[in-house]
XYZ file of C-alpha atoms in Angstrom:
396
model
C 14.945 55.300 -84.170
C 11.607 55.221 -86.096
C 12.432 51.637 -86.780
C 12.762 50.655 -83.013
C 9.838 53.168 -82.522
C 7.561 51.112 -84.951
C 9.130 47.444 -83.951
C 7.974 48.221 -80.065
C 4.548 49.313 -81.116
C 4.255 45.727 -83.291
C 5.519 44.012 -80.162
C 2.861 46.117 -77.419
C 0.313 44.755 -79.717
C 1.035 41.390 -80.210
C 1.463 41.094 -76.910
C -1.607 42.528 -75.922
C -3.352 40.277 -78.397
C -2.158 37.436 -76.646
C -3.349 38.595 -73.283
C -6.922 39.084 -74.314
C -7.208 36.387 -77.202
C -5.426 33.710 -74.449
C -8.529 33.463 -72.094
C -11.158 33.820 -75.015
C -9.497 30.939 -76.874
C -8.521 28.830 -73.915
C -11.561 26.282 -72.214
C -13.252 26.860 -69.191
C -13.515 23.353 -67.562
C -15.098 24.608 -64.245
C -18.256 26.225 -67.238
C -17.810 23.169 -68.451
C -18.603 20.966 -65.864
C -21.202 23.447 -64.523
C -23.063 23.191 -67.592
C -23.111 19.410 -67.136
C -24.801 19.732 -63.800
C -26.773 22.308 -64.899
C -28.002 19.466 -67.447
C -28.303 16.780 -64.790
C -30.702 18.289 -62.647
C -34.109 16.447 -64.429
C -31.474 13.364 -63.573
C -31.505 14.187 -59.960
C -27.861 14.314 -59.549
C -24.131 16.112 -59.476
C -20.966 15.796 -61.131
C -18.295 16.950 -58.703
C -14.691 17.276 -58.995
C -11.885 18.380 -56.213
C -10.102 19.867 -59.474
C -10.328 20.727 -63.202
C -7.725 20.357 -65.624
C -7.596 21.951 -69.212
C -4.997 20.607 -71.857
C -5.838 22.066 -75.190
C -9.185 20.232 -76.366
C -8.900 17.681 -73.103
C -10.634 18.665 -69.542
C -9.674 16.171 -67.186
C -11.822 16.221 -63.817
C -9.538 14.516 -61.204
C -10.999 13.444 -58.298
C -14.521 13.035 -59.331
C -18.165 11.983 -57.620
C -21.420 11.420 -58.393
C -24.193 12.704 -55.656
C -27.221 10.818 -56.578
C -30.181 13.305 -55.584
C -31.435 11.431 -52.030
C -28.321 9.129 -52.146
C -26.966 9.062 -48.588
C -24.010 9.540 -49.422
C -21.611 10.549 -52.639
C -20.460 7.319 -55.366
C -16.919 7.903 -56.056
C -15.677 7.984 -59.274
C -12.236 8.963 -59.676
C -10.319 10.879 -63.036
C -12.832 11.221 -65.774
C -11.047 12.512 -68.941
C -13.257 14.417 -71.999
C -11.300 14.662 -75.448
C -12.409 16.738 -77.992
C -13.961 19.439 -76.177
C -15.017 22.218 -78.064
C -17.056 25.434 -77.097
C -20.574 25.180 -79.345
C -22.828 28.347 -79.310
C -22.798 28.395 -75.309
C -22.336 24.963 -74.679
C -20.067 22.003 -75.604
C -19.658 19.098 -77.770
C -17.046 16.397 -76.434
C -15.800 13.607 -79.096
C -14.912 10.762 -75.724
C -15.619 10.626 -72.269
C -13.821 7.736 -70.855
C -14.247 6.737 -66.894
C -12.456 4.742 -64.381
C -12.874 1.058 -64.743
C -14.694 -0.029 -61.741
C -14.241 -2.217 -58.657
C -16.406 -1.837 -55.669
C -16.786 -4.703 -53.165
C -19.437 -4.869 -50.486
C -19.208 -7.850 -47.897
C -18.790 -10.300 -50.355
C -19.873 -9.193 -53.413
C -17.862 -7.384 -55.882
C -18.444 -5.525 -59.111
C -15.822 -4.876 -62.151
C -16.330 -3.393 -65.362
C -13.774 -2.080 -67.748
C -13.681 0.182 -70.833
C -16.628 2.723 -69.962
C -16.526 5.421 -72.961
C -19.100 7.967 -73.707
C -18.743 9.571 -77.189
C -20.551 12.491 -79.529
C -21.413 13.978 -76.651
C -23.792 17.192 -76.261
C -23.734 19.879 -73.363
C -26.898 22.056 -73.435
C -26.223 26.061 -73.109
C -29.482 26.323 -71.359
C -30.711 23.788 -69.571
C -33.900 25.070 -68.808
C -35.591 25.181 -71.889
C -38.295 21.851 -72.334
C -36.602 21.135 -75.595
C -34.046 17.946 -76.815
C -31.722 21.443 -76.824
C -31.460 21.437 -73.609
C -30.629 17.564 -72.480
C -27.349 16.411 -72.027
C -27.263 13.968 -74.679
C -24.308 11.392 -76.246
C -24.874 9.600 -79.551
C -22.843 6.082 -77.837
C -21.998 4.443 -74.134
C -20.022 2.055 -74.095
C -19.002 -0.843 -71.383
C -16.245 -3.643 -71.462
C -16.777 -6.871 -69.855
C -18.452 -7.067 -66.792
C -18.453 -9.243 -63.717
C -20.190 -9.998 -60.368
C -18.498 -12.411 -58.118
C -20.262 -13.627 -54.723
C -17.108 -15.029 -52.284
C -14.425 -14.976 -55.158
C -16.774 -16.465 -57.564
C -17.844 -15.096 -60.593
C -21.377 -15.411 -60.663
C -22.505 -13.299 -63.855
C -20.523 -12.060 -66.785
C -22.194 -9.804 -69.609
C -19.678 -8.602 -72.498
C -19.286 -5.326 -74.255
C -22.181 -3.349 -74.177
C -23.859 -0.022 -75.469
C -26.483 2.199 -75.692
C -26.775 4.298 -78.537
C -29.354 7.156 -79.338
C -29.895 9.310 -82.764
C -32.039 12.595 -82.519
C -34.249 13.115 -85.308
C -33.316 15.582 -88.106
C -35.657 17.875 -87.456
C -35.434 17.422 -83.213
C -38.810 16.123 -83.231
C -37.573 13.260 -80.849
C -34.925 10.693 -80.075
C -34.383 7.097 -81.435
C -32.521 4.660 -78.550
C -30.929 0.737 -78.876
C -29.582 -0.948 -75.935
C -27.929 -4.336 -76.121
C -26.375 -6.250 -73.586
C -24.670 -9.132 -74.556
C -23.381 -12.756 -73.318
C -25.251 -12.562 -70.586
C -23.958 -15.638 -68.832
C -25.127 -16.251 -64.884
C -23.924 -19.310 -62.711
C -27.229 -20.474 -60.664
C -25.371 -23.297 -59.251
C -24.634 -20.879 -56.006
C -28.241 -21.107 -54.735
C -28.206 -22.204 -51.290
C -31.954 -23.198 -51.224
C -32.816 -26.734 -51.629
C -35.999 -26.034 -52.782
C -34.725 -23.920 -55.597
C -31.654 -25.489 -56.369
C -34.104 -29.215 -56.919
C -36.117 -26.835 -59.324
C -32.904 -25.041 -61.547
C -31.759 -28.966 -61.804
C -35.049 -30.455 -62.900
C -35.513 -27.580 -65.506
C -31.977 -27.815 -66.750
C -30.899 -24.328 -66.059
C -27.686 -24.596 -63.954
C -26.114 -21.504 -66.018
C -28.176 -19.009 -68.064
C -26.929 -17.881 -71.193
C -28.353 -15.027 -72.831
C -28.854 -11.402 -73.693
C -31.045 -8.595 -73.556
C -32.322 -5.763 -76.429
C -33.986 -2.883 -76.443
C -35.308 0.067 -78.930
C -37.266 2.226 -78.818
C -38.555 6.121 -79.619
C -39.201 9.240 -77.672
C -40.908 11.926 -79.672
C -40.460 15.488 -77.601
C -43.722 17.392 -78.292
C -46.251 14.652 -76.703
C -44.203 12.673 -74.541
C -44.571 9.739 -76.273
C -42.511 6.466 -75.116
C -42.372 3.911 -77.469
C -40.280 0.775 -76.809
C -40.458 -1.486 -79.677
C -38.705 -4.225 -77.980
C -37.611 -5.187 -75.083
C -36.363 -9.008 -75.184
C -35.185 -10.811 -72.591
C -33.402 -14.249 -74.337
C -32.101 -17.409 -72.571
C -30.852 -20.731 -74.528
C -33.204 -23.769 -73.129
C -35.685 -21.198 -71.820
C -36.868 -18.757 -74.085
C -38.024 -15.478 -74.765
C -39.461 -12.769 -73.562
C -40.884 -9.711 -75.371
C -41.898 -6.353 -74.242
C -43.356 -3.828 -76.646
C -45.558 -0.943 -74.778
C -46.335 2.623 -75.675
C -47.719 5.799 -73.595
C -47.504 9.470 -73.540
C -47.132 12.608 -71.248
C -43.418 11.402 -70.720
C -42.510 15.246 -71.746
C -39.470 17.034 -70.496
C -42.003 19.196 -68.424
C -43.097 15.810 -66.446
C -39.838 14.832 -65.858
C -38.792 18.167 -64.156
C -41.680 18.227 -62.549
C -41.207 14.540 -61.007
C -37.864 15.950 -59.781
C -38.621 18.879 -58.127
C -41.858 17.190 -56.588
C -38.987 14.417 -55.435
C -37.106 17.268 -53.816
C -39.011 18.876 -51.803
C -40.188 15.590 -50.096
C -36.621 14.731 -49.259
C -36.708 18.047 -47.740
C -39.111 17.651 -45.801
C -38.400 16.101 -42.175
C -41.639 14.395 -41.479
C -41.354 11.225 -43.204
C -44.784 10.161 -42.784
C -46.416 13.424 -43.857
C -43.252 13.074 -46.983
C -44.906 9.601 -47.923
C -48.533 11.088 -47.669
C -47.511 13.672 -49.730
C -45.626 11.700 -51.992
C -48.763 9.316 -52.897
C -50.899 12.699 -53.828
C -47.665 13.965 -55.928
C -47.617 10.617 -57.731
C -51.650 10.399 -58.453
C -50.706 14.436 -60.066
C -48.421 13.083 -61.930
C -49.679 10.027 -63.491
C -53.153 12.100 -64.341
C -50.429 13.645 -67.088
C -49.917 10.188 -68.575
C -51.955 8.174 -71.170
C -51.984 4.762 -71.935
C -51.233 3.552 -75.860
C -50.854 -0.083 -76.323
C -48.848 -2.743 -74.875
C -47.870 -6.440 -75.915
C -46.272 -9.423 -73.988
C -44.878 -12.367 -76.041
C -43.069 -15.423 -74.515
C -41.288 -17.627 -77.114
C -40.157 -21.047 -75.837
C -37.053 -22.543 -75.971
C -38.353 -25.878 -73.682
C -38.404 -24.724 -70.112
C -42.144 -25.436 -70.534
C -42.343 -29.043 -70.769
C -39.518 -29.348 -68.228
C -41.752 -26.988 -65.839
C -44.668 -28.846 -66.610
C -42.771 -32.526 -65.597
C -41.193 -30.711 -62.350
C -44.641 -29.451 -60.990
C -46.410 -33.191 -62.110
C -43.656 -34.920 -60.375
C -44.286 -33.014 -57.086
C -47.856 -33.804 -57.172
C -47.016 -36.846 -58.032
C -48.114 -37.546 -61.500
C -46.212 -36.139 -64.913
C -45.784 -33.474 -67.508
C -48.872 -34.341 -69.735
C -51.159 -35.056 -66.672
C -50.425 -31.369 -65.351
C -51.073 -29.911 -68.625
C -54.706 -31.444 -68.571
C -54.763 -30.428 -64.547
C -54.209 -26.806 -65.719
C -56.612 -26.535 -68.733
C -59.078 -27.993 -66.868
C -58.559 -25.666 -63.892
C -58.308 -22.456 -65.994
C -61.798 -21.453 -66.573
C -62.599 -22.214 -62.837
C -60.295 -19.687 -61.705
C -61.280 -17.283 -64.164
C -64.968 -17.037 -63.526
C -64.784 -16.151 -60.191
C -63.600 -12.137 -62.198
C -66.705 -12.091 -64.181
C -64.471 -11.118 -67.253
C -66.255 -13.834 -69.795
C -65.080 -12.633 -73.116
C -61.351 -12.693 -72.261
C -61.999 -16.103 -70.053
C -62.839 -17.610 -73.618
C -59.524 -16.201 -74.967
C -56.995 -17.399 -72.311
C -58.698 -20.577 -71.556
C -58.831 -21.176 -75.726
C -54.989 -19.943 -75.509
C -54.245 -22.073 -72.520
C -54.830 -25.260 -74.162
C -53.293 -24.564 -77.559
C -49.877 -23.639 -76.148
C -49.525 -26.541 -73.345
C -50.900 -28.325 -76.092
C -47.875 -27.675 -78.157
C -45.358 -24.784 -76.584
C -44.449 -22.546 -79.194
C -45.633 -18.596 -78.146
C -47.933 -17.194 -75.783
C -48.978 -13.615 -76.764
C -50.757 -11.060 -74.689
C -51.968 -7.781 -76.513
C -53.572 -4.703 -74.739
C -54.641 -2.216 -77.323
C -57.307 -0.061 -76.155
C -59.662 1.977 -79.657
C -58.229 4.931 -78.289
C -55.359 6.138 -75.805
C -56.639 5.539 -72.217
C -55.484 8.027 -69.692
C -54.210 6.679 -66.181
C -55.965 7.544 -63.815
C -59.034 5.503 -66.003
C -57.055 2.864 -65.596
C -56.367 3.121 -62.055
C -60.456 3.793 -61.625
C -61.359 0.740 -63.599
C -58.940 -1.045 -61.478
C -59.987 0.074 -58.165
C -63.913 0.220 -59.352
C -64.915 -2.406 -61.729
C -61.588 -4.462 -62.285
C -63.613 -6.815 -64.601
C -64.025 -4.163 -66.992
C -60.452 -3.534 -67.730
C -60.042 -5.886 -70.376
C -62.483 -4.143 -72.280
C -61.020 -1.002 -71.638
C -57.517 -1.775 -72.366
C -58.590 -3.943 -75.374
C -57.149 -6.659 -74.208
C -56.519 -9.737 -76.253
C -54.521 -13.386 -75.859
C -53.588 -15.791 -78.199
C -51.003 -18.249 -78.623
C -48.923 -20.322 -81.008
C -49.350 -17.396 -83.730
């Protein structure tokens, strides 16, 4: 009897462990995914699901949308499945995210893409601190190939892509990479004569390319600063972006969004845009102005530009050159800006001279906040070069 007795006590237990333990130990995907839209709101959007599915370590949100903040209407998604989930200190970690592959079609244009994955990724506990502890972050996104086809014709292609991003050690800010690759676009569908005489004279029936970008974001000042931005095309050439400014703080960006919400909100769309133009000169009084750089590298689209525009006037490539070097410092006096007329009309004729690179630098003595900018522009426009420091050069 005191066997039984002390057997049924064992068993109440257990079995009251496993009543209260269950729930603690078991995921909560509807925390989870409010969490996640707790996370989007500097985004401007929600995750929604008709149902939430918990297997273990794997949430599954079936039937799932995205509501775009001012979208008119919701962008539908479908079963979005997170493996790995795990609870972290009031939030969540998630080792994959893997989407629907998409294939929307308006009138005659459809979009596919295959193989989206989101991995390492980071749900905040709090979203409403401004720290990188509260963003909804993911160290890797991930697309397969993907295509645009105009009346059953593929038109562009761009393989396997991703963006990746590393926060710093010590969560002083976050690195980022982009890279889009084998680009390829089919300009050959161009209706316009015009246009379609001009892709054929500068040899660019099909573009080939791809596109990179990196960059930094550094959380106590705001500070943006993409490294490169290239733009490349075979037989064209390329294109490079480097700029940096600040004020870009996790404060701004809430603040852009809830200044964006209350003008949807409000029913008066002209008094909305009025008020939208003083919300945007606020905001942009936050900002400040670093240094910037534009660099084209050709890969001979010049020459074959140059022959194409002598042709139509009815001369050639070399004759056009001289037309333009000669025309250059005409144009330019007319903006009093004599100093930088000296530089472009000097860079002018070294690069149609022989095109290599064309370089345009803006790097002010000291960060230059916006709305100086804006004032020089609207003021005194031909002192902005010297406030911006600008600079141009070529073949360097």
């Amino acid at each position: 009897m005191t066997h039984f007795s002390t057997t049924a006590r064992l068993l109440a237990a257990a079995t009251a462990l496993s009543v209260f333990a269950g729930p603690a130990l078991a995921l909560d995907g509807n925390d989870l995914l409010k969490k996640i839209n707790a996370a989007l709101v500097i985004q401007g959007g929600a995750l929604e699901a008709q149902s939430v599915a918990v297997d273990g370590s794997k949430v599954t949100l079936i039937g799932a949308t995205y509501n775009p903040s001012g979208a008119p209407q919701k962008m539908p998604i479908g079963t979005v499945t997170m493996d790995g989930v795990e609870e972290a200190e009031g939030g969540y970690t998630i080792d994959k995210v893997t989407f629907p592959n998409i294939n929307v079609s308006h009138e005659a244009t459809t979009i596919s893409a295959s193989d989206i994955t989101m991995s390492g990724v980071t749900v905040p506990a709090d979203a409403t601190k401004n720290t990188i502890e509260s963003l909804l972050l993911y160290e890797e996104a991930k697309t397969g190939a993907t295509t645009v086809a105009v009346g059953g014709k593929t038109v562009l292609t761009v393989g396997p892509s991703s963006v990746t991003t590393e926060v710093a050690d010590d969560n002083s800010g976050i690195d980022f990479d982009m890279a889009l690759n084998e680009i390829k676009a089919d300009l050959s569908i161009i209706d316009d004569p015009q246009s379609r005489e001009a892709i054929q004279a500068l040899g660019v029936n099909t573009l080939d390319g791809s596109i990179n970008l990196n960059g930094t974001w550094t959380q106590n000042d705001g500070t943006v600063a993409v490294e490169e931005y290239a733009i490349d095309f075979d037989k064209v050439g390329r294109l490079d972006l480097s700029f940096s400014f600040s004020g870009y703080t996790i404060d701004f960006l809430k603040s852009a969004q809830e200044t964006a919400k209350a003008l949807e909100a409000n029913p008066n769309k002209q008094e909305a845009q009025q008020a939208a133009n003083l919300a945007m000169l606020g905001l942009m009084q936050r900002l400040t102005f670093n240094a910037a750089q534009i660099r084209f590298e050709d890969d001979g689209v010049t020459a074959k530009a140059l022959d194409y525009a002598g042709k139509k006037q009815g001369s050639n490539g070399p004759q056009m050159a001289q037309m333009i070097k000669a025309m250059t410092p005409i144009v330019l006096s007319q903006y009093n800006i004599p100093e930088l007329q000296n530089m472009l009309s000097q860079a002018v004729n070294t690069y149609l001279d022989k095109p290599e690179n064309l370089t345009i630098t803006a790097e002010p003595a000291n960060p230059v906040p916006f709305p100086m900018i804006m004032g020089a522009a609207m003021g005194a426009p031909n002192t902005l070069p010297n406030v911006l420091g600008v600079k141009v050069s070529a073949n360097d």
